[in-house]
């Protein structure tokens, strides 16, 4: 882990960068805001906050998380991860905003100050993929935009009864037990014999092969070049993102695959969390321009062949036509994908869907969404 950054001096009130010594207070504020006032903190929460919000190779106090200090302590905070984004080839440090929290009425004034600090006129680029409807309205009022396609998740069922039980297990954990899933698996098997549409068709002329992180990294760089706005993903940042994503063991094991043609040349790549051959959560999928149908089709065929009950992932405009060819498909809205920027070229490209963002370049991998 990188060396802990130097502490910024305290000022009597106002907006300031979050420092490591704020972590205990922010951890309590997070639990109070997002965990129904829970006061008992998970022992791993504070170390996780430090690893994620102070560990990026691009972290500097000026591009990290911010808090409002009312003079007697932190009353509101916005957690942010700096990420390097290419804008028509020019690197810009953007902020992924992960949580906006305030301590009741006492923190309301501070929250207003933080929100004004993040208005479009002051930011190169800030974005979030988990905004509520109220937050999305605030983003737009501050000069931002909502990306409607990226605000959706696709879900493809291969074994529908098991998939339904897994979805319900978020409220009733017993549904994930072997005693429930095993008999449902037998019924799904019979259903799959009768319904050929449950089996994704393979794409001709290509196959999926296991890949190393380095191979995925090499493919991703050249396959993102067609987008005006895209992650830079330098090797240090890519490796760091993989390391913090892998901390989310509740989503399963982080896995890497390439889609290759008959000559062995990679035409696409994807990485996903796979949990117990039950759920596959695709973080990122990329391909050469014009190869969307082959890569997306072969990805689904492969995940089905590996025995997963369902697969999910963030919707992307460039792949929507290929995804929509699938059967047993539905879309869910988990949160609004919002962004603000003072650069007209970024806003224009985003509104034209000339942007690749999501997966590792989003909050999808964060444990703050799934536990604590």
Short mmCIF file of C-alpha atoms in Angstrom, two decimals:
data_model
loop_
_atom_site.label_atom_id
_atom_site.label_comp_id
_atom_site.label_asym_id
_atom_site.label_seq_id
_atom_site.Cartn_x
_atom_site.Cartn_y
_atom_site.Cartn_z
CA UNK A 1 0.00 0.00 0.00
CA UNK A 2 1.33 3.48 -0.80
CA UNK A 3 2.73 5.54 2.06
CA UNK A 4 0.11 7.42 4.02
CA UNK A 5 -0.20 11.00 2.72
CA UNK A 6 0.82 13.89 4.87
CA UNK A 7 -1.93 15.32 7.04
CA UNK A 8 -3.43 18.62 5.91
CA UNK A 9 -3.58 21.20 8.70
CA UNK A 10 -6.97 21.65 10.33
CA UNK A 11 -8.87 24.84 9.64
CA UNK A 12 -11.67 26.14 11.82
CA UNK A 13 -14.66 25.07 9.75
CA UNK A 14 -15.38 24.83 6.04
CA UNK A 15 -14.78 22.40 3.20
CA UNK A 16 -11.40 20.68 3.26
CA UNK A 17 -9.77 17.46 1.99
CA UNK A 18 -10.45 14.38 4.04
CA UNK A 19 -7.37 13.10 5.90
CA UNK A 20 -6.63 9.66 7.35
CA UNK A 21 -7.34 10.94 10.86
CA UNK A 22 -10.94 11.62 9.74
CA UNK A 23 -11.52 7.94 8.97
CA UNK A 24 -13.04 6.91 12.35
CA UNK A 25 -15.52 9.78 12.18
CA UNK A 26 -16.36 9.13 8.52
CA UNK A 27 -16.81 5.41 9.21
CA UNK A 28 -19.37 6.19 11.92
CA UNK A 29 -21.05 8.72 9.64
CA UNK A 30 -21.24 6.13 6.84
CA UNK A 31 -22.89 3.55 9.09
CA UNK A 32 -25.33 6.08 10.49
CA UNK A 33 -26.30 7.33 7.02
CA UNK A 34 -26.39 4.12 4.99
CA UNK A 35 -26.91 1.35 7.54
CA UNK A 36 -30.06 2.58 9.29
CA UNK A 37 -28.23 4.34 12.08
CA UNK A 38 -26.07 1.32 12.89
CA UNK A 39 -23.57 2.29 15.61
CA UNK A 40 -21.50 -0.91 15.79
CA UNK A 41 -18.86 -0.61 13.06
CA UNK A 42 -17.56 -3.54 11.06
CA UNK A 43 -13.89 -3.99 12.06
CA UNK A 44 -12.79 -3.96 8.40
CA UNK A 45 -14.59 -0.71 7.49
CA UNK A 46 -11.93 1.78 8.58
CA UNK A 47 -9.02 -0.11 6.92
CA UNK A 48 -11.11 -0.45 3.77
CA UNK A 49 -11.83 3.28 3.66
CA UNK A 50 -8.12 4.01 3.95
CA UNK A 51 -7.15 1.49 1.25
CA UNK A 52 -9.73 2.72 -1.27
CA UNK A 53 -9.76 6.46 -0.66
CA UNK A 54 -6.08 7.06 0.05
CA UNK A 55 -4.43 4.26 -1.93
CA UNK A 56 -4.87 5.25 -5.57
CA UNK A 57 -1.66 6.06 -7.47
CA UNK A 58 -3.38 9.32 -8.45
CA UNK A 59 -4.37 10.33 -4.93
CA UNK A 60 -3.54 13.88 -3.92
CA UNK A 61 -5.38 15.82 -1.22
CA UNK A 62 -6.85 18.13 -3.85
CA UNK A 63 -8.44 15.31 -5.87
CA UNK A 64 -9.58 12.99 -3.11
CA UNK A 65 -12.51 12.90 -0.70
CA UNK A 66 -13.76 16.07 0.96
CA UNK A 67 -15.44 16.80 4.28
CA UNK A 68 -17.18 19.72 5.91
CA UNK A 69 -15.61 20.52 9.26
CA UNK A 70 -17.84 22.74 11.36
CA UNK A 71 -14.96 23.61 13.67
CA UNK A 72 -15.72 20.92 16.20
CA UNK A 73 -15.55 17.99 13.82
CA UNK A 74 -16.72 16.49 10.55
CA UNK A 75 -20.48 16.76 10.03
CA UNK A 76 -20.69 15.73 6.35
CA UNK A 77 -18.46 14.09 3.76
CA UNK A 78 -18.20 12.99 0.15
CA UNK A 79 -16.01 9.97 -0.56
CA UNK A 80 -14.14 10.14 -3.87
CA UNK A 81 -11.62 8.04 -5.80
CA UNK A 82 -9.41 9.85 -8.34
CA UNK A 83 -9.27 8.18 -11.75
CA UNK A 84 -7.31 9.22 -14.82
CA UNK A 85 -9.55 9.76 -17.84
CA UNK A 86 -8.46 10.45 -21.44
CA UNK A 87 -10.31 13.31 -23.15
CA UNK A 88 -9.52 13.16 -26.87
CA UNK A 89 -6.13 11.80 -25.82
CA UNK A 90 -5.54 14.42 -23.11
CA UNK A 91 -5.32 13.03 -19.54
CA UNK A 92 -7.63 14.50 -16.88
CA UNK A 93 -7.96 13.43 -13.26
CA UNK A 94 -11.65 12.75 -12.63
CA UNK A 95 -13.35 11.95 -9.34
CA UNK A 96 -15.53 8.89 -8.82
CA UNK A 97 -17.97 9.97 -6.09
CA UNK A 98 -18.93 7.01 -3.93
CA UNK A 99 -20.95 8.27 -0.94
CA UNK A 100 -22.47 11.58 0.13
CA UNK A 101 -23.28 11.60 3.82
CA UNK A 102 -24.40 14.11 6.44
CA UNK A 103 -25.10 13.90 10.15
CA UNK A 104 -28.77 14.84 10.30
CA UNK A 105 -29.74 18.48 10.71
CA UNK A 106 -26.29 19.32 12.02
CA UNK A 107 -24.72 18.18 8.79
CA UNK A 108 -27.29 19.71 6.43
CA UNK A 109 -25.48 23.05 6.14
CA UNK A 110 -22.19 21.28 5.53
CA UNK A 111 -23.79 19.07 2.89
CA UNK A 112 -24.96 22.18 1.05
CA UNK A 113 -21.42 23.58 1.10
CA UNK A 114 -20.04 20.28 -0.26
CA UNK A 115 -22.64 20.19 -3.02
CA UNK A 116 -21.76 23.73 -4.11
CA UNK A 117 -18.08 22.77 -4.12
CA UNK A 118 -18.84 20.07 -6.70
CA UNK A 119 -20.77 22.19 -9.19
CA UNK A 120 -19.79 21.72 -12.83
CA UNK A 121 -18.04 25.09 -13.14
CA UNK A 122 -15.40 23.96 -10.62
CA UNK A 123 -14.68 20.41 -11.77
CA UNK A 124 -12.71 18.77 -14.58
CA UNK A 125 -14.97 15.73 -14.23
CA UNK A 126 -16.91 14.07 -11.41
CA UNK A 127 -19.15 11.06 -11.87
CA UNK A 128 -21.20 8.51 -9.95
CA UNK A 129 -23.15 5.40 -10.97
CA UNK A 130 -25.20 5.03 -7.78
CA UNK A 131 -27.13 8.30 -7.52
CA UNK A 132 -30.69 8.35 -6.19
CA UNK A 133 -33.42 10.28 -8.03
CA UNK A 134 -33.02 13.22 -5.61
CA UNK A 135 -29.24 13.19 -6.05
CA UNK A 136 -29.63 13.00 -9.83
CA UNK A 137 -31.78 16.12 -9.74
CA UNK A 138 -29.05 17.90 -7.76
CA UNK A 139 -26.43 16.81 -10.31
CA UNK A 140 -28.50 18.27 -13.14
CA UNK A 141 -29.19 21.47 -11.18
CA UNK A 142 -25.42 21.83 -10.71
CA UNK A 143 -24.80 21.70 -14.45
CA UNK A 144 -24.40 17.95 -14.77
CA UNK A 145 -25.94 15.31 -17.02
CA UNK A 146 -27.49 11.88 -16.53
CA UNK A 147 -26.38 9.01 -18.78
CA UNK A 148 -29.58 6.94 -19.12
CA UNK A 149 -28.13 3.80 -20.74
CA UNK A 150 -25.28 3.49 -18.23
CA UNK A 151 -27.89 3.88 -15.47
CA UNK A 152 -29.17 0.39 -16.34
CA UNK A 153 -27.94 -3.11 -15.55
CA UNK A 154 -28.69 -6.02 -17.85
CA UNK A 155 -29.50 -9.42 -16.33
CA UNK A 156 -29.43 -12.59 -18.42
CA UNK A 157 -30.88 -15.79 -16.87
CA UNK A 158 -29.53 -19.18 -17.90
CA UNK A 159 -31.21 -21.17 -15.10
CA UNK A 160 -34.23 -19.02 -14.25
CA UNK A 161 -35.52 -20.66 -11.07
CA UNK A 162 -32.08 -20.66 -9.49
CA UNK A 163 -31.56 -17.09 -10.67
CA UNK A 164 -34.85 -16.02 -9.05
CA UNK A 165 -33.84 -17.67 -5.76
CA UNK A 166 -30.45 -15.94 -5.83
CA UNK A 167 -32.11 -12.59 -6.45
CA UNK A 168 -34.50 -13.19 -3.56
CA UNK A 169 -31.66 -14.23 -1.24
CA UNK A 170 -30.75 -10.58 -0.76
CA UNK A 171 -33.85 -10.38 1.43
CA UNK A 172 -34.13 -14.05 2.45
CA UNK A 173 -30.60 -15.54 2.76
CA UNK A 174 -32.02 -19.06 3.13
CA UNK A 175 -32.84 -19.04 -0.60
CA UNK A 176 -29.10 -19.28 -1.33
CA UNK A 177 -28.74 -22.51 0.66
CA UNK A 178 -27.91 -25.81 -1.01
CA UNK A 179 -31.21 -27.22 0.25
CA UNK A 180 -33.05 -24.70 -1.94
CA UNK A 181 -30.71 -24.34 -4.92
CA UNK A 182 -30.05 -28.05 -5.44
CA UNK A 183 -33.67 -29.06 -6.20
CA UNK A 184 -34.18 -25.89 -8.22
CA UNK A 185 -31.15 -26.90 -10.27
CA UNK A 186 -32.86 -30.17 -11.23
CA UNK A 187 -36.00 -28.30 -12.31
CA UNK A 188 -33.91 -25.79 -14.25
CA UNK A 189 -32.23 -28.69 -16.02
CA UNK A 190 -35.59 -30.05 -17.14
CA UNK A 191 -36.70 -26.56 -18.21
CA UNK A 192 -33.52 -26.06 -20.23
CA UNK A 193 -34.20 -29.29 -22.12
CA UNK A 194 -37.59 -27.92 -23.16
CA UNK A 195 -36.65 -24.29 -23.76
CA UNK A 196 -33.75 -23.94 -26.19
CA UNK A 197 -33.87 -20.15 -25.75
CA UNK A 198 -32.25 -20.58 -22.32
CA UNK A 199 -29.06 -21.64 -24.10
CA UNK A 200 -27.17 -18.68 -25.62
CA UNK A 201 -26.06 -19.48 -29.15
CA UNK A 202 -22.29 -19.50 -29.74
CA UNK A 203 -20.79 -17.05 -32.18
CA UNK A 204 -19.10 -18.60 -35.18
CA UNK A 205 -15.41 -18.19 -35.76
CA UNK A 206 -14.36 -17.36 -32.19
CA UNK A 207 -13.95 -18.83 -28.73
CA UNK A 208 -13.31 -17.72 -25.14
CA UNK A 209 -9.97 -18.43 -23.49
CA UNK A 210 -8.68 -17.77 -20.01
CA UNK A 211 -6.47 -14.69 -19.83
CA UNK A 212 -4.08 -13.09 -17.40
CA UNK A 213 -4.64 -9.58 -16.03
CA UNK A 214 -1.74 -8.46 -18.22
CA UNK A 215 -3.39 -9.86 -21.36
CA UNK A 216 -6.69 -8.15 -20.52
CA UNK A 217 -4.82 -4.92 -19.81
CA UNK A 218 -3.10 -5.07 -23.20
CA UNK A 219 -6.36 -5.69 -25.06
CA UNK A 220 -8.39 -3.10 -23.14
CA UNK A 221 -6.06 -0.24 -24.05
CA UNK A 222 -6.36 -0.65 -27.81
CA UNK A 223 -10.07 -1.52 -27.70
CA UNK A 224 -10.96 1.67 -25.83
CA UNK A 225 -9.18 3.94 -28.28
CA UNK A 226 -12.34 4.42 -30.35
CA UNK A 227 -14.00 6.36 -27.50
CA UNK A 228 -13.36 10.09 -27.08
CA UNK A 229 -13.75 9.78 -23.28
CA UNK A 230 -12.28 6.68 -21.67
CA UNK A 231 -10.17 5.53 -18.73
CA UNK A 232 -6.44 5.84 -19.25
CA UNK A 233 -5.72 2.78 -17.10
CA UNK A 234 -1.99 3.13 -16.71
CA UNK A 235 -0.48 -0.13 -15.47
CA UNK A 236 -0.12 1.13 -11.85
CA UNK A 237 -3.74 2.33 -11.75
CA UNK A 238 -5.10 -0.82 -13.44
CA UNK A 239 -3.23 -3.06 -11.01
CA UNK A 240 -4.42 -0.99 -8.05
CA UNK A 241 -8.05 -1.13 -9.22
CA UNK A 242 -7.81 -4.91 -9.56
CA UNK A 243 -6.35 -5.16 -6.06
CA UNK A 244 -9.12 -3.15 -4.40
CA UNK A 245 -11.83 -4.84 -6.50
CA UNK A 246 -10.52 -8.24 -5.39
CA UNK A 247 -11.15 -7.21 -1.76
CA UNK A 248 -14.88 -7.63 -2.45
CA UNK A 249 -14.87 -11.37 -1.82
CA UNK A 250 -18.64 -11.34 -1.39
CA UNK A 251 -18.97 -10.97 -5.18
CA UNK A 252 -16.77 -14.00 -5.79
CA UNK A 253 -13.47 -14.45 -7.60
CA UNK A 254 -12.25 -11.88 -10.12
CA UNK A 255 -11.69 -13.68 -13.44
CA UNK A 256 -10.30 -12.68 -16.85
CA UNK A 257 -11.19 -13.90 -20.33
CA UNK A 258 -10.33 -13.01 -23.92
CA UNK A 259 -12.45 -13.74 -26.98
CA UNK A 260 -10.17 -14.89 -29.81
CA UNK A 261 -10.80 -15.63 -33.47
CA UNK A 262 -9.83 -18.84 -35.24
CA UNK A 263 -6.31 -17.54 -35.67
CA UNK A 264 -5.92 -16.91 -31.93
CA UNK A 265 -6.10 -13.10 -32.20
CA UNK A 266 -7.98 -11.35 -29.39
CA UNK A 267 -11.06 -9.53 -30.72
CA UNK A 268 -12.62 -8.91 -27.30
CA UNK A 269 -11.98 -9.14 -23.60
CA UNK A 270 -14.02 -9.21 -20.40
CA UNK A 271 -13.48 -9.49 -16.67
CA UNK A 272 -16.06 -10.59 -14.15
CA UNK A 273 -16.71 -11.71 -10.62
CA UNK A 274 -17.84 -15.34 -10.47
CA UNK A 275 -19.46 -16.63 -7.30
CA UNK A 276 -19.86 -20.38 -6.73
CA UNK A 277 -20.93 -20.97 -10.34
CA UNK A 278 -24.14 -19.15 -9.37
CA UNK A 279 -23.76 -15.50 -10.35
CA UNK A 280 -21.40 -13.83 -12.80
CA UNK A 281 -21.13 -10.05 -12.48
CA UNK A 282 -19.40 -8.66 -15.57
CA UNK A 283 -17.36 -5.59 -14.71
CA UNK A 284 -16.04 -4.69 -18.15
CA UNK A 285 -16.44 -6.05 -21.66
CA UNK A 286 -14.62 -4.53 -24.64
CA UNK A 287 -14.15 -5.47 -28.25
CA UNK A 288 -12.80 -4.29 -31.56
CA UNK A 289 -15.22 -2.03 -33.36
CA UNK A 290 -17.63 -4.08 -35.43
CA UNK A 291 -17.10 -7.29 -33.43
CA UNK A 292 -19.80 -6.60 -30.80
CA UNK A 293 -22.16 -9.41 -31.81
CA UNK A 294 -19.42 -12.03 -31.80
CA UNK A 295 -17.86 -10.97 -28.52
CA UNK A 296 -21.10 -10.43 -26.59
CA UNK A 297 -22.65 -13.61 -27.94
CA UNK A 298 -19.60 -15.70 -27.12
CA UNK A 299 -19.36 -14.17 -23.65
CA UNK A 300 -22.91 -15.26 -22.82
CA UNK A 301 -22.34 -18.69 -24.34
CA UNK A 302 -19.22 -19.12 -22.20
CA UNK A 303 -20.82 -18.01 -18.92
CA UNK A 304 -23.72 -20.40 -19.52
CA UNK A 305 -21.31 -23.25 -20.31
CA UNK A 306 -19.47 -22.58 -17.03
CA UNK A 307 -22.73 -23.27 -15.20
CA UNK A 308 -23.78 -19.86 -13.92
CA UNK A 309 -27.46 -19.35 -13.15
CA UNK A 310 -27.35 -15.73 -14.27
CA UNK A 311 -25.05 -12.96 -15.46
CA UNK A 312 -25.31 -9.21 -15.03
CA UNK A 313 -23.41 -6.09 -15.98
CA UNK A 314 -23.66 -2.39 -16.68
CA UNK A 315 -25.33 -1.40 -19.95
CA UNK A 316 -23.15 0.37 -22.51
CA UNK A 317 -24.49 2.11 -25.63
CA UNK A 318 -21.98 0.48 -28.01
CA UNK A 319 -23.03 -3.05 -26.98
CA UNK A 320 -26.80 -2.59 -26.56
CA UNK A 321 -27.79 -4.00 -29.95
CA UNK A 322 -25.79 -7.15 -29.29
CA UNK A 323 -27.10 -7.58 -25.74
CA UNK A 324 -30.71 -7.10 -26.87
CA UNK A 325 -30.39 -10.17 -29.12
CA UNK A 326 -30.36 -12.31 -25.99
CA UNK A 327 -33.44 -14.08 -24.64
CA UNK A 328 -34.39 -14.28 -20.94
CA UNK A 329 -33.08 -10.76 -20.55
CA UNK A 330 -34.21 -7.92 -18.34
CA UNK A 331 -32.87 -4.52 -17.34
CA UNK A 332 -32.83 -3.06 -13.85
CA UNK A 333 -32.21 0.45 -12.65
CA UNK A 334 -29.82 0.38 -9.69
CA UNK A 335 -28.80 4.02 -9.65
CA UNK A 336 -28.40 7.00 -11.95
CA UNK A 337 -25.08 7.42 -13.76
CA UNK A 338 -24.40 11.15 -13.38
CA UNK A 339 -21.48 13.39 -14.25
CA UNK A 340 -20.48 17.03 -14.05
CA UNK A 341 -17.68 18.79 -15.90
CA UNK A 342 -16.59 22.30 -16.77
CA UNK A 343 -15.32 21.07 -20.15
CA UNK A 344 -17.87 21.30 -22.97
CA UNK A 345 -16.02 18.64 -24.98
CA UNK A 346 -16.52 16.05 -22.21
CA UNK A 347 -20.20 16.86 -21.81
CA UNK A 348 -20.80 16.80 -25.56
CA UNK A 349 -19.02 13.45 -26.00
CA UNK A 350 -21.00 11.93 -23.12
CA UNK A 351 -24.31 13.08 -24.60
CA UNK A 352 -23.27 11.55 -27.95
CA UNK A 353 -22.44 8.26 -26.15
CA UNK A 354 -18.83 8.66 -27.28
CA UNK A 355 -17.71 7.54 -23.83
CA UNK A 356 -16.63 4.31 -22.20
CA UNK A 357 -17.12 4.23 -18.46
CA UNK A 358 -18.27 1.73 -15.85
CA UNK A 359 -17.02 -1.47 -14.27
CA UNK A 360 -13.58 -0.77 -12.84
CA UNK A 361 -14.21 2.87 -13.80
CA UNK A 362 -17.26 3.02 -11.50
CA UNK A 363 -18.32 1.93 -8.03
CA UNK A 364 -19.49 -1.54 -9.13
CA UNK A 365 -16.65 -3.31 -7.31
CA UNK A 366 -16.93 -1.45 -3.99
CA UNK A 367 -17.67 -3.23 -0.75
CA UNK A 368 -19.50 -0.10 0.38
CA UNK A 369 -22.35 -1.27 -1.86
CA UNK A 370 -22.49 -4.86 -0.63
CA UNK A 371 -21.51 -5.13 3.04
CA UNK A 372 -20.40 -3.23 6.17
#
